[in-house]
């Protein structure tokens, strides 16, 4: 069975990815409360992935602002970059590079700012201090898919999410410099590159979305301004790192097109996101663009409450859109050597999916999130199967691993809050990652434990949030029953 999944590929900056398999970014929920540096749990988890030959490994989101966290236990860029601050990040980079089979995975740090999606209680700010955003538009305000969502859901949104404070020009400059500091952190600590998170409704996506950005200045969503915030960050980073330092961007196709859109609206949304991708490619300084989907307002591919029709619609749009992007970029006036690679993340659950995506030229790189949690050794398994298989066999169509069906049962307990089902899912995978980390801490040579499919979604939710010490128990108990609503898409594997 011929396929180029394990063929190397060169990035525009000159670095080589040894194969096309990418461990996509996922939120780990392992740092200290109120954010902090990576610790032994991160080292344990990433050491397992590093053993098995992933071409590139992306970290979970590293927040550039300690006042704009997602679920509290985020890794955070330190305010200074002295030798002591760099040590835990240097160790994480070394762990990711520590392959045992001769394949050295590229280590990419994902940099993020949650903007208006940084919640109360766990967002790193005193209670009810609003976050910063492009405009003072609350999460969920005015969105058609949220109308009639129910009293409980409305109350949860209003309790968790403040009306944000509109950013001043000084605020914008401060955020830009923080992204640059994050890139310097990655560069100085030995990472091979960074991925700038401009997806899933986070701050940089908010600047490019007319739902959340109603500014009238040079950072508006007018065509000449819509990517200005992102471009100024990327260009500033490129000026302070070596030319071989990798810069990637994560962009969100579902921010532009919704499942309820008319055909005309869908085409308009596709045109807008294509324009943004063309613009990013035209800069000639970006190495890869990850195409993803979903945000807190409309979880899309990550929501367990979606209908079959919605699922099929998203799948059809996603495949068609990725193919369109690939064709469009290679017809652009950008020199071939400077065209960013496309990383497709979402729905790649079997070898046949990987093969079809590559052979149909839907993507250059294959992003795998949940599959990487269920099967950390997936690249090794695929290599062995390809070597041992003399002809096309049924294994190619089998899912990499069984996905936890118990998550679907949990959602009936909270039917009025549309997003909690996705939060329960996140909790299950988060506790699975913690199991892997603890196993590797205890014995690095041991195989990680098998996935616990008897762990129900609500039990996983409890275990995720019960992992704290007595000094912070009172503060965190205030928000523990509210947080599931914002847990969808936090670790971005789709």
Short mmCIF file of C-alpha atoms in Angstrom, two decimals:
data_model
loop_
_atom_site.label_atom_id
_atom_site.label_comp_id
_atom_site.label_asym_id
_atom_site.label_seq_id
_atom_site.Cartn_x
_atom_site.Cartn_y
_atom_site.Cartn_z
CA UNK A 1 0.00 0.00 0.00
CA UNK A 2 1.84 3.07 -1.22
CA UNK A 3 1.38 6.30 0.66
CA UNK A 4 3.61 9.25 1.46
CA UNK A 5 2.61 9.58 5.12
CA UNK A 6 6.19 8.76 6.11
CA UNK A 7 7.89 10.84 3.44
CA UNK A 8 9.89 13.84 4.71
CA UNK A 9 8.87 17.34 3.68
CA UNK A 10 10.69 20.67 3.75
CA UNK A 11 9.29 23.80 5.33
CA UNK A 12 9.85 27.21 3.70
CA UNK A 13 12.30 28.18 6.47
CA UNK A 14 14.55 25.30 5.45
CA UNK A 15 13.76 22.83 8.22
CA UNK A 16 12.69 19.28 7.38
CA UNK A 17 9.82 17.36 8.96
CA UNK A 18 10.76 13.69 8.91
CA UNK A 19 7.20 12.51 8.26
CA UNK A 20 3.71 13.98 7.84
CA UNK A 21 2.26 12.88 11.21
CA UNK A 22 1.74 15.79 13.59
CA UNK A 23 0.67 15.48 17.21
CA UNK A 24 -1.88 18.29 17.25
CA UNK A 25 -2.11 20.79 20.08
CA UNK A 26 -4.27 19.83 23.05
CA UNK A 27 -4.85 21.49 26.39
CA UNK A 28 -3.14 19.46 29.12
CA UNK A 29 -4.54 21.03 32.35
CA UNK A 30 -1.36 20.15 34.24
CA UNK A 31 0.29 23.44 35.23
CA UNK A 32 -0.11 25.13 38.61
CA UNK A 33 -3.32 26.91 39.51
CA UNK A 34 -3.42 30.39 38.02
CA UNK A 35 -0.93 29.24 35.40
CA UNK A 36 2.76 28.50 35.47
CA UNK A 37 5.69 26.80 33.73
CA UNK A 38 5.71 23.20 32.51
CA UNK A 39 6.34 20.63 35.22
CA UNK A 40 7.02 16.93 35.72
CA UNK A 41 3.58 15.97 34.44
CA UNK A 42 4.20 17.72 31.14
CA UNK A 43 7.61 16.07 30.90
CA UNK A 44 6.08 12.65 31.52
CA UNK A 45 3.34 13.12 28.95
CA UNK A 46 5.53 14.52 26.18
CA UNK A 47 8.27 11.96 26.78
CA UNK A 48 5.77 9.27 25.77
CA UNK A 49 4.92 11.03 22.50
CA UNK A 50 8.61 11.66 21.83
CA UNK A 51 9.39 7.94 21.80
CA UNK A 52 7.34 7.05 18.78
CA UNK A 53 8.42 9.09 15.78
CA UNK A 54 5.90 11.89 15.32
CA UNK A 55 7.15 14.28 12.64
CA UNK A 56 6.15 17.31 14.67
CA UNK A 57 4.79 17.71 18.20
CA UNK A 58 2.78 20.78 19.12
CA UNK A 59 2.37 21.74 22.77
CA UNK A 60 -0.92 22.71 24.32
CA UNK A 61 -1.67 26.41 24.30
CA UNK A 62 0.94 28.49 26.13
CA UNK A 63 -0.73 31.68 27.25
CA UNK A 64 1.10 34.94 26.66
CA UNK A 65 -1.03 36.72 29.30
CA UNK A 66 -1.44 35.36 32.86
CA UNK A 67 -4.64 37.42 33.10
CA UNK A 68 -6.25 35.64 30.14
CA UNK A 69 -6.16 31.93 30.89
CA UNK A 70 -8.60 29.29 29.67
CA UNK A 71 -9.13 26.71 32.44
CA UNK A 72 -6.56 27.92 34.95
CA UNK A 73 -3.87 25.26 34.73
CA UNK A 74 -2.41 26.78 31.57
CA UNK A 75 1.29 27.01 30.81
CA UNK A 76 2.14 30.72 30.84
CA UNK A 77 4.95 32.74 29.28
CA UNK A 78 6.97 34.21 32.18
CA UNK A 79 7.33 38.01 32.47
CA UNK A 80 11.11 37.75 32.15
CA UNK A 81 13.34 35.39 30.21
CA UNK A 82 16.27 34.93 32.55
CA UNK A 83 18.13 31.65 32.89
CA UNK A 84 15.93 30.43 35.73
CA UNK A 85 12.73 31.18 33.82
CA UNK A 86 13.99 29.27 30.79
CA UNK A 87 14.90 26.05 32.60
CA UNK A 88 11.48 24.33 32.67
CA UNK A 89 10.86 25.23 29.03
CA UNK A 90 14.34 24.03 28.04
CA UNK A 91 13.56 20.71 29.71
CA UNK A 92 10.27 20.39 27.85
CA UNK A 93 11.98 21.05 24.51
CA UNK A 94 14.65 18.51 25.37
CA UNK A 95 11.99 15.95 26.29
CA UNK A 96 10.20 16.40 22.95
CA UNK A 97 13.48 16.02 21.10
CA UNK A 98 14.43 12.92 23.09
CA UNK A 99 13.51 10.26 20.53
CA UNK A 100 14.69 6.70 21.10
CA UNK A 101 14.18 5.35 17.56
CA UNK A 102 16.28 7.86 15.63
CA UNK A 103 13.35 10.09 14.64
CA UNK A 104 13.70 13.56 16.10
CA UNK A 105 10.32 15.26 16.34
CA UNK A 106 10.21 18.99 15.75
CA UNK A 107 9.08 20.78 18.91
CA UNK A 108 6.56 23.58 18.34
CA UNK A 109 5.22 25.82 21.11
CA UNK A 110 1.67 27.05 20.55
CA UNK A 111 1.19 30.67 21.69
CA UNK A 112 -2.26 31.87 22.59
CA UNK A 113 -4.32 34.68 24.15
CA UNK A 114 -7.91 33.82 25.10
CA UNK A 115 -9.29 37.36 24.84
CA UNK A 116 -13.00 37.52 25.65
CA UNK A 117 -13.12 33.74 26.07
CA UNK A 118 -11.11 33.96 29.29
CA UNK A 119 -13.72 33.20 31.92
CA UNK A 120 -14.39 34.46 35.42
CA UNK A 121 -13.01 32.51 38.42
CA UNK A 122 -10.37 30.63 36.43
CA UNK A 123 -9.16 33.18 33.90
CA UNK A 124 -6.33 34.63 36.01
CA UNK A 125 -8.11 37.86 36.99
CA UNK A 126 -9.90 38.90 40.18
CA UNK A 127 -13.60 37.91 40.10
CA UNK A 128 -15.69 39.79 37.56
CA UNK A 129 -12.80 41.84 36.19
CA UNK A 130 -13.48 41.77 32.43
CA UNK A 131 -10.96 40.45 29.92
CA UNK A 132 -9.59 42.43 27.00
CA UNK A 133 -10.97 42.01 23.49
CA UNK A 134 -11.07 43.91 20.19
CA UNK A 135 -14.55 45.22 21.07
CA UNK A 136 -16.96 45.10 23.98
CA UNK A 137 -18.95 42.15 22.65
CA UNK A 138 -19.67 39.32 25.08
CA UNK A 139 -19.21 35.67 24.09
CA UNK A 140 -22.47 34.45 22.59
CA UNK A 141 -24.02 37.88 22.17
CA UNK A 142 -26.23 38.09 19.11
CA UNK A 143 -25.13 34.78 17.61
CA UNK A 144 -28.03 33.14 15.76
CA UNK A 145 -27.13 29.61 16.85
CA UNK A 146 -27.37 30.62 20.51
CA UNK A 147 -30.87 32.05 20.36
CA UNK A 148 -33.31 30.04 22.43
CA UNK A 149 -30.54 28.00 24.03
CA UNK A 150 -32.34 27.95 27.41
CA UNK A 151 -32.33 29.76 30.73
CA UNK A 152 -29.64 27.59 32.30
CA UNK A 153 -27.31 28.03 29.36
CA UNK A 154 -27.91 31.79 29.27
CA UNK A 155 -27.26 32.08 33.01
CA UNK A 156 -24.05 30.05 32.67
CA UNK A 157 -22.77 32.23 29.82
CA UNK A 158 -23.52 35.43 31.73
CA UNK A 159 -21.90 34.11 34.91
CA UNK A 160 -18.75 32.91 33.21
CA UNK A 161 -18.19 35.54 30.55
CA UNK A 162 -18.01 39.27 31.19
CA UNK A 163 -18.62 41.93 28.61
CA UNK A 164 -14.96 42.48 27.66
CA UNK A 165 -13.10 45.77 27.73
CA UNK A 166 -12.28 47.13 24.29
CA UNK A 167 -8.54 47.21 23.76
CA UNK A 168 -6.75 50.52 23.38
CA UNK A 169 -3.85 50.95 20.97
CA UNK A 170 -1.51 50.55 23.94
CA UNK A 171 -3.23 47.29 24.90
CA UNK A 172 -2.74 46.04 21.34
CA UNK A 173 0.96 46.92 21.37
CA UNK A 174 1.38 45.19 24.74
CA UNK A 175 -0.26 42.01 23.43
CA UNK A 176 1.93 42.07 20.34
CA UNK A 177 5.08 42.41 22.42
CA UNK A 178 3.88 39.53 24.62
CA UNK A 179 3.56 37.27 21.58
CA UNK A 180 7.09 38.25 20.59
CA UNK A 181 8.30 37.48 24.12
CA UNK A 182 6.61 34.08 23.84
CA UNK A 183 8.41 33.38 20.58
CA UNK A 184 11.71 34.42 22.13
CA UNK A 185 10.98 32.08 25.03
CA UNK A 186 10.52 29.21 22.57
CA UNK A 187 13.60 30.20 20.58
CA UNK A 188 15.89 30.59 23.58
CA UNK A 189 14.70 27.40 25.26
CA UNK A 190 15.40 25.20 22.24
CA UNK A 191 12.03 24.79 20.55
CA UNK A 192 12.12 24.55 16.77
CA UNK A 193 9.30 27.03 16.31
CA UNK A 194 5.97 28.44 17.40
CA UNK A 195 2.39 28.23 16.25
CA UNK A 196 0.34 31.42 16.62
CA UNK A 197 -3.20 30.56 17.66
CA UNK A 198 -5.68 32.53 15.54
CA UNK A 199 -8.54 30.02 15.78
CA UNK A 200 -11.42 28.79 17.94
CA UNK A 201 -12.64 32.26 18.85
CA UNK A 202 -9.47 33.31 20.70
CA UNK A 203 -8.13 36.85 20.64
CA UNK A 204 -6.48 36.87 17.22
CA UNK A 205 -9.52 35.16 15.71
CA UNK A 206 -11.67 37.81 17.41
CA UNK A 207 -9.77 40.53 15.54
CA UNK A 208 -10.60 38.85 12.20
CA UNK A 209 -14.26 38.17 12.95
CA UNK A 210 -16.99 40.79 12.37
CA UNK A 211 -19.05 39.19 15.15
CA UNK A 212 -16.48 40.14 17.76
CA UNK A 213 -14.67 43.11 16.14
CA UNK A 214 -16.73 46.24 15.51
CA UNK A 215 -13.80 48.66 15.65
CA UNK A 216 -13.48 51.58 13.27
CA UNK A 217 -9.73 52.12 13.49
CA UNK A 218 -6.77 50.49 11.75
CA UNK A 219 -7.52 47.19 13.54
CA UNK A 220 -11.05 46.88 12.18
CA UNK A 221 -12.31 44.04 9.96
CA UNK A 222 -12.14 46.20 6.85
CA UNK A 223 -10.32 44.23 4.09
CA UNK A 224 -7.18 46.34 4.40
CA UNK A 225 -7.09 45.90 8.21
CA UNK A 226 -8.52 42.49 8.99
CA UNK A 227 -5.18 40.62 9.28
CA UNK A 228 -3.17 43.59 10.55
CA UNK A 229 -2.98 42.38 14.17
CA UNK A 230 -1.78 38.95 13.10
CA UNK A 231 0.66 40.24 10.49
CA UNK A 232 2.32 42.70 12.87
CA UNK A 233 2.87 39.90 15.38
CA UNK A 234 4.29 37.45 12.83
CA UNK A 235 6.57 40.04 11.23
CA UNK A 236 7.85 41.18 14.63
CA UNK A 237 8.65 37.59 15.57
CA UNK A 238 10.49 36.94 12.31
CA UNK A 239 12.73 39.95 13.00
CA UNK A 240 14.02 38.56 16.33
CA UNK A 241 14.60 34.89 15.51
CA UNK A 242 16.78 33.02 13.04
CA UNK A 243 15.47 32.39 9.55
CA UNK A 244 15.31 28.64 10.28
CA UNK A 245 12.93 29.16 13.20
CA UNK A 246 9.50 27.75 12.29
CA UNK A 247 6.42 29.96 12.41
CA UNK A 248 2.99 28.42 11.99
CA UNK A 249 -0.53 29.81 12.26
CA UNK A 250 -3.73 28.07 13.32
CA UNK A 251 -6.81 29.41 11.57
CA UNK A 252 -10.45 28.45 12.03
CA UNK A 253 -12.61 27.59 9.04
CA UNK A 254 -15.75 27.34 11.19
CA UNK A 255 -15.43 30.99 12.25
CA UNK A 256 -16.46 31.89 8.72
CA UNK A 257 -19.15 29.37 7.84
CA UNK A 258 -21.84 27.84 10.08
CA UNK A 259 -23.85 24.67 9.56
CA UNK A 260 -27.05 26.69 9.24
CA UNK A 261 -25.73 29.01 6.56
CA UNK A 262 -27.38 29.42 3.21
CA UNK A 263 -25.35 28.43 0.18
CA UNK A 264 -24.71 32.11 -0.54
CA UNK A 265 -23.53 32.76 3.00
CA UNK A 266 -21.35 29.65 2.91
CA UNK A 267 -19.64 30.79 -0.27
CA UNK A 268 -19.08 34.23 1.23
CA UNK A 269 -17.57 32.69 4.35
CA UNK A 270 -15.31 30.49 2.26
CA UNK A 271 -14.20 33.50 0.23
CA UNK A 272 -13.29 35.42 3.40
CA UNK A 273 -11.20 32.67 4.93
CA UNK A 274 -9.48 32.01 1.60
CA UNK A 275 -8.64 35.70 1.37
CA UNK A 276 -7.09 35.54 4.83
CA UNK A 277 -5.05 32.46 3.97
CA UNK A 278 -3.88 34.05 0.71
CA UNK A 279 -2.82 37.13 2.62
CA UNK A 280 -0.92 35.08 5.19
CA UNK A 281 0.85 33.16 2.41
CA UNK A 282 1.74 36.40 0.62
CA UNK A 283 3.87 37.51 3.57
CA UNK A 284 6.39 34.82 2.61
CA UNK A 285 7.43 34.22 6.23
CA UNK A 286 4.95 31.59 7.49
CA UNK A 287 5.92 27.91 7.33
CA UNK A 288 2.62 26.15 7.90
CA UNK A 289 -1.05 26.95 8.31
CA UNK A 290 -3.24 24.63 10.33
CA UNK A 291 -6.87 24.53 9.25
CA UNK A 292 -9.15 23.83 12.18
CA UNK A 293 -12.72 24.59 13.22
CA UNK A 294 -15.02 25.42 16.13
CA UNK A 295 -15.23 27.89 19.00
CA UNK A 296 -17.05 28.32 22.30
CA UNK A 297 -20.13 29.83 20.66
CA UNK A 298 -20.51 27.04 18.11
CA UNK A 299 -18.30 24.08 19.02
CA UNK A 300 -18.78 22.44 15.63
CA UNK A 301 -16.61 19.39 15.19
CA UNK A 302 -15.95 19.01 18.91
CA UNK A 303 -19.53 19.11 20.20
CA UNK A 304 -21.16 15.87 21.21
CA UNK A 305 -24.62 17.43 20.95
CA UNK A 306 -24.44 17.94 17.19
CA UNK A 307 -26.84 16.15 14.88
CA UNK A 308 -25.80 13.67 12.20
CA UNK A 309 -26.75 16.21 9.53
CA UNK A 310 -24.49 18.82 11.10
CA UNK A 311 -21.65 16.31 11.35
CA UNK A 312 -21.92 15.38 7.68
CA UNK A 313 -22.15 19.05 6.69
CA UNK A 314 -18.98 19.94 8.59
CA UNK A 315 -17.12 16.94 7.16
CA UNK A 316 -18.12 17.82 3.60
CA UNK A 317 -17.20 21.47 4.00
CA UNK A 318 -13.91 20.66 5.71
CA UNK A 319 -12.73 18.26 2.97
CA UNK A 320 -13.80 20.54 0.13
CA UNK A 321 -12.32 23.60 1.76
CA UNK A 322 -8.92 22.02 2.46
CA UNK A 323 -8.70 20.89 -1.18
CA UNK A 324 -9.59 24.39 -2.35
CA UNK A 325 -6.91 25.93 -0.13
CA UNK A 326 -4.22 23.59 -1.46
CA UNK A 327 -5.08 24.36 -5.09
CA UNK A 328 -5.34 28.08 -4.44
CA UNK A 329 -1.98 28.41 -2.70
CA UNK A 330 -0.13 26.61 -5.46
CA UNK A 331 -1.70 28.89 -8.08
CA UNK A 332 -0.70 32.02 -6.16
CA UNK A 333 2.14 34.34 -7.21
CA UNK A 334 4.05 33.41 -4.06
CA UNK A 335 7.27 31.53 -4.93
CA UNK A 336 6.82 27.78 -4.46
CA UNK A 337 9.63 27.70 -1.92
CA UNK A 338 7.74 30.21 0.26
CA UNK A 339 4.26 28.64 0.10
CA UNK A 340 3.29 27.51 3.62
CA UNK A 341 2.42 23.86 4.13
CA UNK A 342 -1.16 23.01 5.08
CA UNK A 343 -1.77 21.05 8.27
CA UNK A 344 -5.24 19.48 8.33
CA UNK A 345 -6.55 18.57 11.77
CA UNK A 346 -9.81 16.82 12.51
CA UNK A 347 -11.52 13.53 11.70
CA UNK A 348 -8.39 11.58 10.72
CA UNK A 349 -9.28 8.38 12.59
CA UNK A 350 -7.88 5.59 10.40
CA UNK A 351 -4.99 4.92 8.06
CA UNK A 352 -7.39 5.14 5.13
CA UNK A 353 -8.30 8.66 6.20
CA UNK A 354 -4.62 9.61 6.26
CA UNK A 355 -3.95 8.01 2.91
CA UNK A 356 -6.97 9.58 1.22
CA UNK A 357 -6.15 13.03 2.58
CA UNK A 358 -2.62 12.82 1.19
CA UNK A 359 -3.43 11.20 -2.14
CA UNK A 360 -6.32 13.61 -2.77
CA UNK A 361 -3.97 16.52 -2.06
CA UNK A 362 -6.17 17.87 0.72
CA UNK A 363 -3.15 18.56 2.91
CA UNK A 364 0.61 18.42 3.33
CA UNK A 365 0.59 17.46 7.02
CA UNK A 366 -1.76 15.28 9.08
CA UNK A 367 -2.81 16.58 12.48
CA UNK A 368 -3.97 13.99 15.02
CA UNK A 369 -5.23 14.94 18.47
CA UNK A 370 -7.50 12.48 20.23
CA UNK A 371 -5.94 9.59 18.34
CA UNK A 372 -2.58 10.64 19.77
CA UNK A 373 -4.00 10.48 23.29
CA UNK A 374 -5.60 7.08 22.75
CA UNK A 375 -2.55 5.77 20.83
CA UNK A 376 0.60 7.76 21.73
CA UNK A 377 2.64 5.24 19.70
CA UNK A 378 0.53 5.66 16.56
CA UNK A 379 3.46 6.41 14.18
CA UNK A 380 5.25 3.26 15.30
CA UNK A 381 2.09 1.17 14.92
CA UNK A 382 1.49 2.47 11.40
CA UNK A 383 5.07 1.80 10.35
CA UNK A 384 4.87 -1.79 11.58
CA UNK A 385 1.54 -2.38 9.86
CA UNK A 386 2.82 -1.01 6.57
CA UNK A 387 5.96 -3.16 6.77
CA UNK A 388 4.03 -6.33 7.60
CA UNK A 389 1.13 -5.86 5.22
CA UNK A 390 1.69 -7.41 1.78
CA UNK A 391 -1.57 -6.13 0.35
CA UNK A 392 -4.47 -3.88 1.14
CA UNK A 393 -6.12 -5.25 4.26
CA UNK A 394 -8.99 -4.44 6.56
CA UNK A 395 -6.77 -2.84 9.20
CA UNK A 396 -6.44 0.29 7.05
CA UNK A 397 -10.12 1.09 7.52
CA UNK A 398 -10.23 0.40 11.24
CA UNK A 399 -10.19 3.35 13.65
CA UNK A 400 -6.89 3.84 15.42
CA UNK A 401 -8.63 3.21 18.72
CA UNK A 402 -12.05 2.94 20.24
CA UNK A 403 -13.44 6.32 21.27
CA UNK A 404 -15.16 6.57 24.68
CA UNK A 405 -18.88 6.03 24.20
CA UNK A 406 -19.60 6.89 27.84
CA UNK A 407 -19.25 10.59 27.02
CA UNK A 408 -22.50 10.57 25.10
CA UNK A 409 -24.38 9.22 28.09
CA UNK A 410 -23.18 12.00 30.36
CA UNK A 411 -24.81 14.77 28.36
CA UNK A 412 -28.34 13.72 29.33
CA UNK A 413 -27.68 15.00 32.85
CA UNK A 414 -27.22 18.55 31.55
CA UNK A 415 -29.41 18.82 28.44
CA UNK A 416 -30.07 22.55 28.77
CA UNK A 417 -26.43 23.60 28.48
CA UNK A 418 -25.44 22.80 24.91
CA UNK A 419 -21.68 22.97 25.39
CA UNK A 420 -21.28 20.83 28.51
CA UNK A 421 -21.21 17.62 26.47
CA UNK A 422 -18.07 18.82 24.74
CA UNK A 423 -16.62 19.85 28.12
CA UNK A 424 -17.17 16.33 29.44
CA UNK A 425 -15.32 15.00 26.41
CA UNK A 426 -12.40 17.31 27.09
CA UNK A 427 -12.30 16.12 30.70
CA UNK A 428 -12.11 12.47 29.65
CA UNK A 429 -9.14 13.06 27.34
CA UNK A 430 -7.47 15.35 29.89
CA UNK A 431 -7.58 12.67 32.57
CA UNK A 432 -6.30 10.16 30.03
CA UNK A 433 -3.29 12.42 29.37
CA UNK A 434 -2.70 12.70 33.11
CA UNK A 435 -2.73 8.89 33.41
CA UNK A 436 -0.04 8.70 30.72
CA UNK A 437 2.03 11.38 32.46
CA UNK A 438 1.89 9.69 35.86
CA UNK A 439 2.76 6.34 34.32
CA UNK A 440 5.89 7.78 32.70
CA UNK A 441 6.91 9.59 35.88
CA UNK A 442 6.71 6.33 37.79
CA UNK A 443 8.51 4.24 35.17
CA UNK A 444 9.71 5.80 31.88
CA UNK A 445 10.36 2.40 30.32
CA UNK A 446 6.84 1.15 30.95
CA UNK A 447 4.06 1.17 28.39
CA UNK A 448 1.34 3.70 29.28
CA UNK A 449 -1.82 2.23 30.79
CA UNK A 450 -4.65 1.32 28.42
CA UNK A 451 -7.45 3.84 28.10
CA UNK A 452 -10.04 3.46 30.85
CA UNK A 453 -13.32 3.13 28.95
CA UNK A 454 -15.17 2.45 32.19
CA UNK A 455 -14.51 6.03 33.29
CA UNK A 456 -17.70 7.90 32.56
CA UNK A 457 -17.78 11.48 31.41
CA UNK A 458 -19.01 12.93 34.71
CA UNK A 459 -16.43 10.95 36.67
CA UNK A 460 -13.75 12.31 34.34
CA UNK A 461 -15.08 15.81 34.91
CA UNK A 462 -14.81 15.36 38.67
CA UNK A 463 -11.32 13.86 38.45
CA UNK A 464 -10.12 16.70 36.25
CA UNK A 465 -11.23 19.36 38.70
CA UNK A 466 -10.64 17.48 41.96
CA UNK A 467 -6.91 17.59 41.24
CA UNK A 468 -5.99 20.49 43.55
CA UNK A 469 -4.50 21.10 47.00
CA UNK A 470 -6.26 22.42 50.10
CA UNK A 471 -4.71 25.91 49.82
CA UNK A 472 -6.73 26.70 46.70
CA UNK A 473 -9.78 24.49 47.25
CA UNK A 474 -12.09 27.29 48.45
CA UNK A 475 -11.39 29.61 45.50
CA UNK A 476 -11.69 26.88 42.91
CA UNK A 477 -14.84 25.36 44.37
CA UNK A 478 -16.65 28.60 43.46
CA UNK A 479 -16.31 27.91 39.78
CA UNK A 480 -16.01 24.13 39.64
CA UNK A 481 -19.63 23.50 38.64
CA UNK A 482 -19.67 26.22 35.99
CA UNK A 483 -16.54 25.59 34.01
CA UNK A 484 -17.67 22.74 31.72
CA UNK A 485 -19.39 25.20 29.41
CA UNK A 486 -16.03 26.65 28.32
CA UNK A 487 -14.18 23.39 28.05
CA UNK A 488 -15.11 22.68 24.45
CA UNK A 489 -12.19 22.96 22.06
CA UNK A 490 -9.68 23.91 24.75
CA UNK A 491 -7.18 21.35 23.55
CA UNK A 492 -7.91 21.88 19.87
CA UNK A 493 -7.45 18.53 18.38
CA UNK A 494 -10.25 19.24 15.87
#
